[in-house]
mmCIF file of C-alpha atoms in Angstrom:
data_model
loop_
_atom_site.group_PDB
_atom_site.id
_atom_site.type_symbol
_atom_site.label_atom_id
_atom_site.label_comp_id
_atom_site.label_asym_id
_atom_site.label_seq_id
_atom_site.Cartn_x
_atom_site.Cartn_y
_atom_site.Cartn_z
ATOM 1 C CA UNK N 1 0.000 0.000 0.000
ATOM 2 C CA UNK N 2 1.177 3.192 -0.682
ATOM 3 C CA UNK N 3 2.697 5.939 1.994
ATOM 4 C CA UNK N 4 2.905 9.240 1.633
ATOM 5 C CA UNK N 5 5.773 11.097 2.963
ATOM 6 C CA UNK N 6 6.185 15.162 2.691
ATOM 7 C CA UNK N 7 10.166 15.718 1.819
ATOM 8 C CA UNK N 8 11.326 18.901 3.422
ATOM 9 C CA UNK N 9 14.424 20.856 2.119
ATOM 10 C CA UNK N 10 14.819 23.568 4.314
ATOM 11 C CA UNK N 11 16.326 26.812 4.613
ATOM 12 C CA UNK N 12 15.990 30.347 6.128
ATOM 13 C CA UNK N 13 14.582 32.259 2.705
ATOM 14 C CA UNK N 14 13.319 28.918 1.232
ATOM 15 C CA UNK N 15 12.194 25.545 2.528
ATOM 16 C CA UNK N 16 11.150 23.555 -0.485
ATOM 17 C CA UNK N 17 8.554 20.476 -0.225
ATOM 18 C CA UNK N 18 7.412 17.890 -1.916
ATOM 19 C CA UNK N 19 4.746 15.383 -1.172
ATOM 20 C CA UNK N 20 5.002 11.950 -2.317
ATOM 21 C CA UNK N 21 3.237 8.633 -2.659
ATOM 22 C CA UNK N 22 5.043 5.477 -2.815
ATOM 23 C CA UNK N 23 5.486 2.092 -2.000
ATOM 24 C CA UNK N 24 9.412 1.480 -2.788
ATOM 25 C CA UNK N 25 8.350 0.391 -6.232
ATOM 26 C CA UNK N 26 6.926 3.167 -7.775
ATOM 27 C CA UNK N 27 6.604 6.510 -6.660
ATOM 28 C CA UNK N 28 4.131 9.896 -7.713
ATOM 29 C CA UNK N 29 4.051 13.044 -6.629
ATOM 30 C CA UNK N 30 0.803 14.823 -4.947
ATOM 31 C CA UNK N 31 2.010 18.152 -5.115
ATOM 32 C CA UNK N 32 5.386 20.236 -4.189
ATOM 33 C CA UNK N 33 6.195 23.815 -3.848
ATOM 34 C CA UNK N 34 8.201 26.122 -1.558
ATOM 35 C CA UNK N 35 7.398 28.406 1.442
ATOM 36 C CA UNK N 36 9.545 31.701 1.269
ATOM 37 C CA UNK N 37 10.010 34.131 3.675
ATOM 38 C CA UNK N 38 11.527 38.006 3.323
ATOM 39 C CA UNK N 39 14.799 38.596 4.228
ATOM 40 C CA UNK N 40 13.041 42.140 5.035
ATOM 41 C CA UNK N 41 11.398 40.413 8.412
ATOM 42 C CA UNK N 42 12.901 39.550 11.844
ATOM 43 C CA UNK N 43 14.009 35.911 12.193
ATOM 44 C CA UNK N 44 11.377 34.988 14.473
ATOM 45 C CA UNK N 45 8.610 35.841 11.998
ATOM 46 C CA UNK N 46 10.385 33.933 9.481
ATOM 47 C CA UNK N 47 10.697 30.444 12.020
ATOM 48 C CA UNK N 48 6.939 31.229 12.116
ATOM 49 C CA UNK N 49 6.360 31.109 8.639
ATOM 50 C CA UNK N 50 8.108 28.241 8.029
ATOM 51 C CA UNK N 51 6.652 26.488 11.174
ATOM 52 C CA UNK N 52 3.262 27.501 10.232
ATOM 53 C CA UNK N 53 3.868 26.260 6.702
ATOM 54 C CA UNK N 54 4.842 23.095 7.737
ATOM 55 C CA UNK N 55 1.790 22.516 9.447
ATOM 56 C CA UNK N 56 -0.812 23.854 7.034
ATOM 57 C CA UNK N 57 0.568 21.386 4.427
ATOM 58 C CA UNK N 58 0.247 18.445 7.038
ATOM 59 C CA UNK N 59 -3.434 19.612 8.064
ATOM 60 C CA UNK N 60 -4.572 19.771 4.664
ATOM 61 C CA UNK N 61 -3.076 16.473 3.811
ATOM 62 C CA UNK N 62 -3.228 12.807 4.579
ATOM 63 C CA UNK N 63 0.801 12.453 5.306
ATOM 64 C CA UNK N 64 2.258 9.291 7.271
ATOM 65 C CA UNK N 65 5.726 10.768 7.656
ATOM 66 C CA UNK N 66 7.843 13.489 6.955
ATOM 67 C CA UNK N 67 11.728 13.343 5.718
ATOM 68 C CA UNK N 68 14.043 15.925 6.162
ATOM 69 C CA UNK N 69 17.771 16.595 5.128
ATOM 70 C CA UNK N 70 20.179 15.802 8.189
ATOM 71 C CA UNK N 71 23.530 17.637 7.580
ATOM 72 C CA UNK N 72 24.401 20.741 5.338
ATOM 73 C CA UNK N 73 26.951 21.538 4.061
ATOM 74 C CA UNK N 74 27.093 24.787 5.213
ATOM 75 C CA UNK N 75 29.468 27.762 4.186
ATOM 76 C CA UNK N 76 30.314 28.531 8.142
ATOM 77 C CA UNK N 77 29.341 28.641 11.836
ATOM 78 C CA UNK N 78 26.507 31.472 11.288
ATOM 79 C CA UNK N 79 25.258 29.804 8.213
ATOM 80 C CA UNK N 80 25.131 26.619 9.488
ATOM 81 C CA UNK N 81 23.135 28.223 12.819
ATOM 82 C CA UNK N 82 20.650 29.804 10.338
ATOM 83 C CA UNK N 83 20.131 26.533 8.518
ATOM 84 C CA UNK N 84 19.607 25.323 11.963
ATOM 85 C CA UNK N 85 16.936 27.402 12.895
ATOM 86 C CA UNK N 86 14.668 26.961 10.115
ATOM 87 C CA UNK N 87 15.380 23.247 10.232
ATOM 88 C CA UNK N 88 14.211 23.080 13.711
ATOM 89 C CA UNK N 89 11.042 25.137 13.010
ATOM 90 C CA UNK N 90 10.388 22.438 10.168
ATOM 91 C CA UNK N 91 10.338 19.857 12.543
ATOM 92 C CA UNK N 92 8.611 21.767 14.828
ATOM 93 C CA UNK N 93 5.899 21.893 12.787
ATOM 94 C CA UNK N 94 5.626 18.323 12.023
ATOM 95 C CA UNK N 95 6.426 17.274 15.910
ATOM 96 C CA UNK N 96 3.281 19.867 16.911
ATOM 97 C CA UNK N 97 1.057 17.858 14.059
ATOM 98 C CA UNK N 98 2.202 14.092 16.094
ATOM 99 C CA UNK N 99 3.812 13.229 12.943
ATOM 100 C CA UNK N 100 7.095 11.671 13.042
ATOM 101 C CA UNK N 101 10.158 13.270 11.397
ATOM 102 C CA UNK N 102 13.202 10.730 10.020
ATOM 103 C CA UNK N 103 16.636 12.196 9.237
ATOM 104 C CA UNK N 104 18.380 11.306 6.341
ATOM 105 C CA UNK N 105 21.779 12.480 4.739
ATOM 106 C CA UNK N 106 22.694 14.479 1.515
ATOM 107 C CA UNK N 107 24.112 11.029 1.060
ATOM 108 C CA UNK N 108 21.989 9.037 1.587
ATOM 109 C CA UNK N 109 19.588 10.639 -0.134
ATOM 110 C CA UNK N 110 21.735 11.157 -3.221
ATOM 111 C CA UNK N 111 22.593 6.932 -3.135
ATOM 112 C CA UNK N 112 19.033 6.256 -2.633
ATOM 113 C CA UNK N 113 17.942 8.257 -5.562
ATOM 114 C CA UNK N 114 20.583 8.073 -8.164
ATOM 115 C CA UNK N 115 22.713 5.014 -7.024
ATOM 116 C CA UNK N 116 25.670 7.236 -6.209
ATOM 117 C CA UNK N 117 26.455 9.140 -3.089
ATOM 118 C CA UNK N 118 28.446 12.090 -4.785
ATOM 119 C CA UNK N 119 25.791 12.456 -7.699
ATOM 120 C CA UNK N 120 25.539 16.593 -8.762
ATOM 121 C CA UNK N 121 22.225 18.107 -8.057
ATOM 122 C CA UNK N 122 21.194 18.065 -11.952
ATOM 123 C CA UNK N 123 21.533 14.362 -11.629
ATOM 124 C CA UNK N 124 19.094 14.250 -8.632
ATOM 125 C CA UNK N 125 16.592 16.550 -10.487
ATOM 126 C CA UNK N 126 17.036 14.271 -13.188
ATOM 127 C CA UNK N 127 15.941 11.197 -11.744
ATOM 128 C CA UNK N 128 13.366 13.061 -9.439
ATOM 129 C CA UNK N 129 12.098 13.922 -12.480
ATOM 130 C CA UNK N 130 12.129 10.738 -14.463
ATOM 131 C CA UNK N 131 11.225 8.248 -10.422
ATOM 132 C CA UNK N 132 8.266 10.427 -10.998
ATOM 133 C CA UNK N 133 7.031 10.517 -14.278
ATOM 134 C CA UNK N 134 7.160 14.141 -14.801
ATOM 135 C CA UNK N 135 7.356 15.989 -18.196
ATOM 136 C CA UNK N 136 9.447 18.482 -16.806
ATOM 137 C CA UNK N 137 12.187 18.859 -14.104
ATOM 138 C CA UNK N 138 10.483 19.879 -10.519
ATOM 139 C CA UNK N 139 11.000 24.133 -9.778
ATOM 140 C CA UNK N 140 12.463 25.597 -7.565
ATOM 141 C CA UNK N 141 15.074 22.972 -7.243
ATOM 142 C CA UNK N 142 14.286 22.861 -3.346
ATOM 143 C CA UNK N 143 11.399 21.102 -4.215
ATOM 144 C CA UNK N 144 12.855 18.648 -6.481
ATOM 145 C CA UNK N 145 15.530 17.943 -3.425
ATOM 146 C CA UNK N 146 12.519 17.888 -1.104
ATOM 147 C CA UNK N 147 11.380 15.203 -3.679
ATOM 148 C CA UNK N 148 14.455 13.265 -3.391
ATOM 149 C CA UNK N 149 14.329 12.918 -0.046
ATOM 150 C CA UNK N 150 11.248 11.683 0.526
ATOM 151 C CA UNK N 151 12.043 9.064 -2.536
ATOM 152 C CA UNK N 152 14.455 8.346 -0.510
ATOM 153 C CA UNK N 153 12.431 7.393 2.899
ATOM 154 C CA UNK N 154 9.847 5.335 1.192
ATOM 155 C CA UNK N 155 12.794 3.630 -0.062
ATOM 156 C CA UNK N 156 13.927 2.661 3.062
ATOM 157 C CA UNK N 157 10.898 1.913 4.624
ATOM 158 C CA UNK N 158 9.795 -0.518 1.846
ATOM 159 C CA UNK N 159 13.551 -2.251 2.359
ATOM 160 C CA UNK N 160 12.822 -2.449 6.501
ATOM 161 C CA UNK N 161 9.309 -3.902 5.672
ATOM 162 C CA UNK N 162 10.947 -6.753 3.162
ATOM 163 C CA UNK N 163 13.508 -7.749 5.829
ATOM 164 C CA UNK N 164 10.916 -7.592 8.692
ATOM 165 C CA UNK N 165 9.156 -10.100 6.482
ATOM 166 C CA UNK N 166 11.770 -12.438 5.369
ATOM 167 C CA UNK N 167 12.639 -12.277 9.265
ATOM 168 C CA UNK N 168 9.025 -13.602 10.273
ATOM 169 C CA UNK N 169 9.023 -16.216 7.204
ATOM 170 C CA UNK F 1 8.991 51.652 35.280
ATOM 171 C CA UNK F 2 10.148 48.370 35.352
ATOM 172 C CA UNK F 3 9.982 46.421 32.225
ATOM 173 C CA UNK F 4 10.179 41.893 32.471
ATOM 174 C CA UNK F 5 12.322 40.304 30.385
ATOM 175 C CA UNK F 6 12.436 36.604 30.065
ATOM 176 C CA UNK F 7 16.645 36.305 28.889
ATOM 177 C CA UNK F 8 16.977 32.890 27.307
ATOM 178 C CA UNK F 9 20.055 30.585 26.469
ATOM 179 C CA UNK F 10 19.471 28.168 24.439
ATOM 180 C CA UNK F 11 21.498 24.371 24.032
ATOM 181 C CA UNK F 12 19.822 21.145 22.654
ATOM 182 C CA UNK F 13 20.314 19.896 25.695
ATOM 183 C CA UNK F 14 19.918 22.812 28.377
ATOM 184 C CA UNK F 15 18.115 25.894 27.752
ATOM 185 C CA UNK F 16 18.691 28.638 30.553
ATOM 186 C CA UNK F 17 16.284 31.151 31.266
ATOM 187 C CA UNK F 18 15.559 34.015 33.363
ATOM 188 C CA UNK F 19 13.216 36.319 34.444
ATOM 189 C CA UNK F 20 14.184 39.758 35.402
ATOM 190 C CA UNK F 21 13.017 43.196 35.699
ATOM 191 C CA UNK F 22 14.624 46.064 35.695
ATOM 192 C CA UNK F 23 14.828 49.840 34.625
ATOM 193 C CA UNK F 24 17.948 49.984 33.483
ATOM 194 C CA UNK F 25 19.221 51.414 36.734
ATOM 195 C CA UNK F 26 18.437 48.593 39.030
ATOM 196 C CA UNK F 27 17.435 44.974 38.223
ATOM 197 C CA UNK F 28 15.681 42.171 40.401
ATOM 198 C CA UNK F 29 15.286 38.187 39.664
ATOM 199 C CA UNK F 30 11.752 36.933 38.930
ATOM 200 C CA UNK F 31 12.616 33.637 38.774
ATOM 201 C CA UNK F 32 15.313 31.241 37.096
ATOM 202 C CA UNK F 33 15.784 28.027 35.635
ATOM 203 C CA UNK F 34 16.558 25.301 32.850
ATOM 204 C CA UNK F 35 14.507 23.533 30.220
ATOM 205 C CA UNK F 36 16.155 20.244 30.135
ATOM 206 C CA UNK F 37 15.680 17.334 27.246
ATOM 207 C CA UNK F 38 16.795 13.933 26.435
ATOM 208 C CA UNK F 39 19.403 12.591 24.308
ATOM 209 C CA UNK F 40 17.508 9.374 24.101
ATOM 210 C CA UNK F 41 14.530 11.504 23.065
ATOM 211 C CA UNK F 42 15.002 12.318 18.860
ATOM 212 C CA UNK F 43 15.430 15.522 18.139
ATOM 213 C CA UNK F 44 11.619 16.511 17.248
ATOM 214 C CA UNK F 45 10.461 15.631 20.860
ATOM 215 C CA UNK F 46 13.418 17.850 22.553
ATOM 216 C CA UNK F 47 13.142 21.221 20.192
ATOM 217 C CA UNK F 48 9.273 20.817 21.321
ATOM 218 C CA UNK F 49 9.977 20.546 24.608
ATOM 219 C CA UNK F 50 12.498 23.534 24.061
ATOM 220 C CA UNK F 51 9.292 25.341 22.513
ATOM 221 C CA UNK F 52 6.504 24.394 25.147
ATOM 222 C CA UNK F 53 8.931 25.267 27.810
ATOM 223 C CA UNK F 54 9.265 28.807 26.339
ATOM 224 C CA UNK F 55 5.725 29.206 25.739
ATOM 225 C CA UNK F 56 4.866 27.837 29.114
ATOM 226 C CA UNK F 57 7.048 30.478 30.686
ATOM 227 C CA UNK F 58 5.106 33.141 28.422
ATOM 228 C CA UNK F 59 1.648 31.999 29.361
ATOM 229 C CA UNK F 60 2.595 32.273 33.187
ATOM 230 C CA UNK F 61 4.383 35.575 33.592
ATOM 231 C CA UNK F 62 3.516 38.689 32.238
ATOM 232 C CA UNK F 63 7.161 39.446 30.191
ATOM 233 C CA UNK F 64 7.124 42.273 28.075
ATOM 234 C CA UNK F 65 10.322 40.918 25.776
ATOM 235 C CA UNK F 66 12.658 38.119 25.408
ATOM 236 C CA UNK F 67 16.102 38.530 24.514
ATOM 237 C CA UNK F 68 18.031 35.956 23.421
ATOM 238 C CA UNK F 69 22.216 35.365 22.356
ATOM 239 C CA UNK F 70 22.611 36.037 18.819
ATOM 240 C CA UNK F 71 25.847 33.835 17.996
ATOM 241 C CA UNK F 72 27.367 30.766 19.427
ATOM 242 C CA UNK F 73 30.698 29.470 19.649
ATOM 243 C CA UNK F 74 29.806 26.557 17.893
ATOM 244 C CA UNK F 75 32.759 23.444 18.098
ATOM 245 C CA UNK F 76 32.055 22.722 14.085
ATOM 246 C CA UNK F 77 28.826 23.043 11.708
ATOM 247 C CA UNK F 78 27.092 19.972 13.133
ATOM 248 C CA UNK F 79 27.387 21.716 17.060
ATOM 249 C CA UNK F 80 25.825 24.782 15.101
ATOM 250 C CA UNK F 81 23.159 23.292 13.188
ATOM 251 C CA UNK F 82 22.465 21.520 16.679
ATOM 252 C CA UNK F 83 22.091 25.138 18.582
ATOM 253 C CA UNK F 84 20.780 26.393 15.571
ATOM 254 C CA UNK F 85 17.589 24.440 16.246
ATOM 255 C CA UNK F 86 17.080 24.668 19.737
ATOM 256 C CA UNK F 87 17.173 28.449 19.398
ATOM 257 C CA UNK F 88 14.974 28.476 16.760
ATOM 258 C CA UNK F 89 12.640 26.678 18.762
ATOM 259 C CA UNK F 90 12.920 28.748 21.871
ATOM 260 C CA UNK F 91 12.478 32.099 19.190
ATOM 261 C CA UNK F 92 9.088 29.693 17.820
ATOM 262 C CA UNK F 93 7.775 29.326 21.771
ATOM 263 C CA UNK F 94 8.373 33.730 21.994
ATOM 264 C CA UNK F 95 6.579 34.233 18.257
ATOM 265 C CA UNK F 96 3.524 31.920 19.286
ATOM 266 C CA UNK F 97 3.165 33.666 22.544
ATOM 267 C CA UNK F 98 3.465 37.279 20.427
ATOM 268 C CA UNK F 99 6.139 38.711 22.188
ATOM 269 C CA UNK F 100 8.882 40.814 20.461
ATOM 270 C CA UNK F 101 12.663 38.712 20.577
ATOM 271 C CA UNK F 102 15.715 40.323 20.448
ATOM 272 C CA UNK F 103 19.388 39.201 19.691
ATOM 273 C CA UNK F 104 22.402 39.972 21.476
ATOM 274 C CA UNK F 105 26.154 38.722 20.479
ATOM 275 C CA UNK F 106 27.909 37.532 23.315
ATOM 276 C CA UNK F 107 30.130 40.373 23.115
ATOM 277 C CA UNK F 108 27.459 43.006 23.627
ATOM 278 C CA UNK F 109 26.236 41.238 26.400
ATOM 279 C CA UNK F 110 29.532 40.727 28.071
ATOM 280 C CA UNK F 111 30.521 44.428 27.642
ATOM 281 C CA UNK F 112 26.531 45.513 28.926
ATOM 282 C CA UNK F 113 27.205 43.350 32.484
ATOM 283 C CA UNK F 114 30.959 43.272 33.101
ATOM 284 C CA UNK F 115 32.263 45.987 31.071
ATOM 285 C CA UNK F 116 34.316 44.387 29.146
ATOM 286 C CA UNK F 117 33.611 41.922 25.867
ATOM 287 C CA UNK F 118 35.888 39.482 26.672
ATOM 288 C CA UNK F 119 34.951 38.819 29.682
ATOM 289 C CA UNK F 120 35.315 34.508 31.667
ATOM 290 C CA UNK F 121 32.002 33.095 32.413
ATOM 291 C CA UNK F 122 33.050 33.336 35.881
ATOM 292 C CA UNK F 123 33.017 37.372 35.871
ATOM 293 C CA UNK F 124 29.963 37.082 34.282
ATOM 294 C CA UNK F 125 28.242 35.181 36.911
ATOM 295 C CA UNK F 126 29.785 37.072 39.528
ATOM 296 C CA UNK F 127 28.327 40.727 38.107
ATOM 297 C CA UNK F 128 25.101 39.196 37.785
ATOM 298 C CA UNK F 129 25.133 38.083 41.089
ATOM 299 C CA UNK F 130 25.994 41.198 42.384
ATOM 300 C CA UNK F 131 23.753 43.180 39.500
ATOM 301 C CA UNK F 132 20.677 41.204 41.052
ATOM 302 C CA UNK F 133 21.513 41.596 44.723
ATOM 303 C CA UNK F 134 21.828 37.332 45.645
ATOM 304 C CA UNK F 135 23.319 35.786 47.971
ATOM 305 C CA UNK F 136 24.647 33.260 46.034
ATOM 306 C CA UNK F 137 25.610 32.686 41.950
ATOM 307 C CA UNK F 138 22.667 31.324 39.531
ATOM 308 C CA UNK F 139 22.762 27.655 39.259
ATOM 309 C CA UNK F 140 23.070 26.195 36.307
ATOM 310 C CA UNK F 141 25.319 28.510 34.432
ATOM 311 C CA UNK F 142 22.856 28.546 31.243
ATOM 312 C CA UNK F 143 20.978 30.240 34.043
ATOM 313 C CA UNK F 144 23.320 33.166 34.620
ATOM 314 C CA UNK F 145 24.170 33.359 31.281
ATOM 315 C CA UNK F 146 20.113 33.988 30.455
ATOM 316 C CA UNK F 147 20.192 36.771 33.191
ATOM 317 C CA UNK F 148 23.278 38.215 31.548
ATOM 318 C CA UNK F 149 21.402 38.670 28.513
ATOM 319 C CA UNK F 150 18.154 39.911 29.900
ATOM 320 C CA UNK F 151 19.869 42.441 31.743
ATOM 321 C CA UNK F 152 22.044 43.622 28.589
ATOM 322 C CA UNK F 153 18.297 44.221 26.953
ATOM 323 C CA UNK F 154 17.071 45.971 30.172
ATOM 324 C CA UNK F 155 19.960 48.315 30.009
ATOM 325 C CA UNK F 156 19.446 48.604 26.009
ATOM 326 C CA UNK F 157 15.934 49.533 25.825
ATOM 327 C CA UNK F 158 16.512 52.364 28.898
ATOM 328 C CA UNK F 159 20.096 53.981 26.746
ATOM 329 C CA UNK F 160 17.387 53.974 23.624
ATOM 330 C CA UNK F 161 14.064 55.359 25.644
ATOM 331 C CA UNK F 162 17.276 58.033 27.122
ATOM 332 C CA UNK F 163 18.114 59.250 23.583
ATOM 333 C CA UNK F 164 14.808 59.678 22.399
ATOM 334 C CA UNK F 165 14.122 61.498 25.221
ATOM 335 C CA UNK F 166 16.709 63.748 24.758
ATOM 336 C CA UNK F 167 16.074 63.853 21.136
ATOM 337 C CA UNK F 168 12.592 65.060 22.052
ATOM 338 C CA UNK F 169 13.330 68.035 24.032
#
């Protein structure tokens, strides 16, 4: 039976998403986008936004669980704290709508979804693009990497169920 | 008149906080204390504790701003990313409560209590020991270190109402 997991890229100005149905053997998407916020307002409004978007899109929709990036590469200390931030008011969101978050890494994600760890982030969009079915390549790219990530949980959770199984057999 | 400020600083795994209010020419404790999570919880359930704490000590005391340290010493990106989050979720608890959060670099709030920017943690404690009249230094640290900043937005707000003052006559 099919899951469906919203994929969360986040970041300060914009936190794409993507929400995806799946069963680890095919995949479709339900709908992506981004939430942006104005470098023009205070920080805290931003979190808000971001928090608040976070949980509109898991109100509105029948989602299971949500996967988020684990580590960025950011450029330094304060970058990486702002990245922090809005990650933590992403899973704020989802923790304050009792739905749980899983962690996975750029790596992971990029293995999962392309078969190669150090894959460029064309080559992601590209097989977002094509695990999907689309016509076109998902915009902005935060979505198509929000996309990938959730790809990449169903993934995993369709391998856990498999050995679960052949565990029980 | 005295304004309450509810100084916060925030760690994953200890979140100091502090009531005070003040002036700007005298100061006096409210109250004091940590917001303490898990490592064996994930990392959704502690940045909503981090938030429900906040918004707990919003709902019951009547604190005008919180003020909050703008920039950590962070070990490497992942101990950023890590404070990164908890103090977006204690900046989440202050937006969902409505009240105004401010940001202070250690430096600032060093040179506001002790006089000088470089100051230990040790002088620290001691002036805000002595700043809010006690008998003995706030326990846990994260504690004094949440006065320290409270106080350094105390003293802030009274320099600005000072100049506009002056500005008006």
């Amino acid at each position: 039976m099919d899951m469906i997991v919203l994929g969360i890229d986040p970041g300060l100005g914009t936190t794409g998403w993507a929400l995806v149905a799946g069963d680890g053997t095919r995949s479709s998407l339900c709908g992506s986008g981004a939430i942006r916020t104005s470098s023009k307002c205070d920080s805290a409004e931003r979190l808000l936004t971001i928090c608040d978007g976070i949980r509109g899109l898991l109100s509105e929709n029948d989602v299971d669980e949500v996967a988020i990036e684990d580590v960025f590469l950011a450029k330094d200390a304060r970058a990486a704290l702002a990245l922090g931030q809005a990650r933590g008011a992403a899973i704020l969101g989802a923790a304050m709508m009792g739905v749980r978050v899983c962690s996975y890494s750029a790596l992971e994600v990029k293995q999962s979804v392309t078969g190669n760890g150090r894959a460029s982030k064309e080559q992601v969009s590209y097989m977002v693009q094509s695990l999907l079915g689309l016509a076109e390549p998902l915009r902005p790219t935060d979505s198509a990497d929000a996309a990938a990530i959730a790809i990449c949980h169903i993934g995993r959770v369709a391998a856990n169920r498999l050995k679960t199984e052949s565990l029980v057999e």
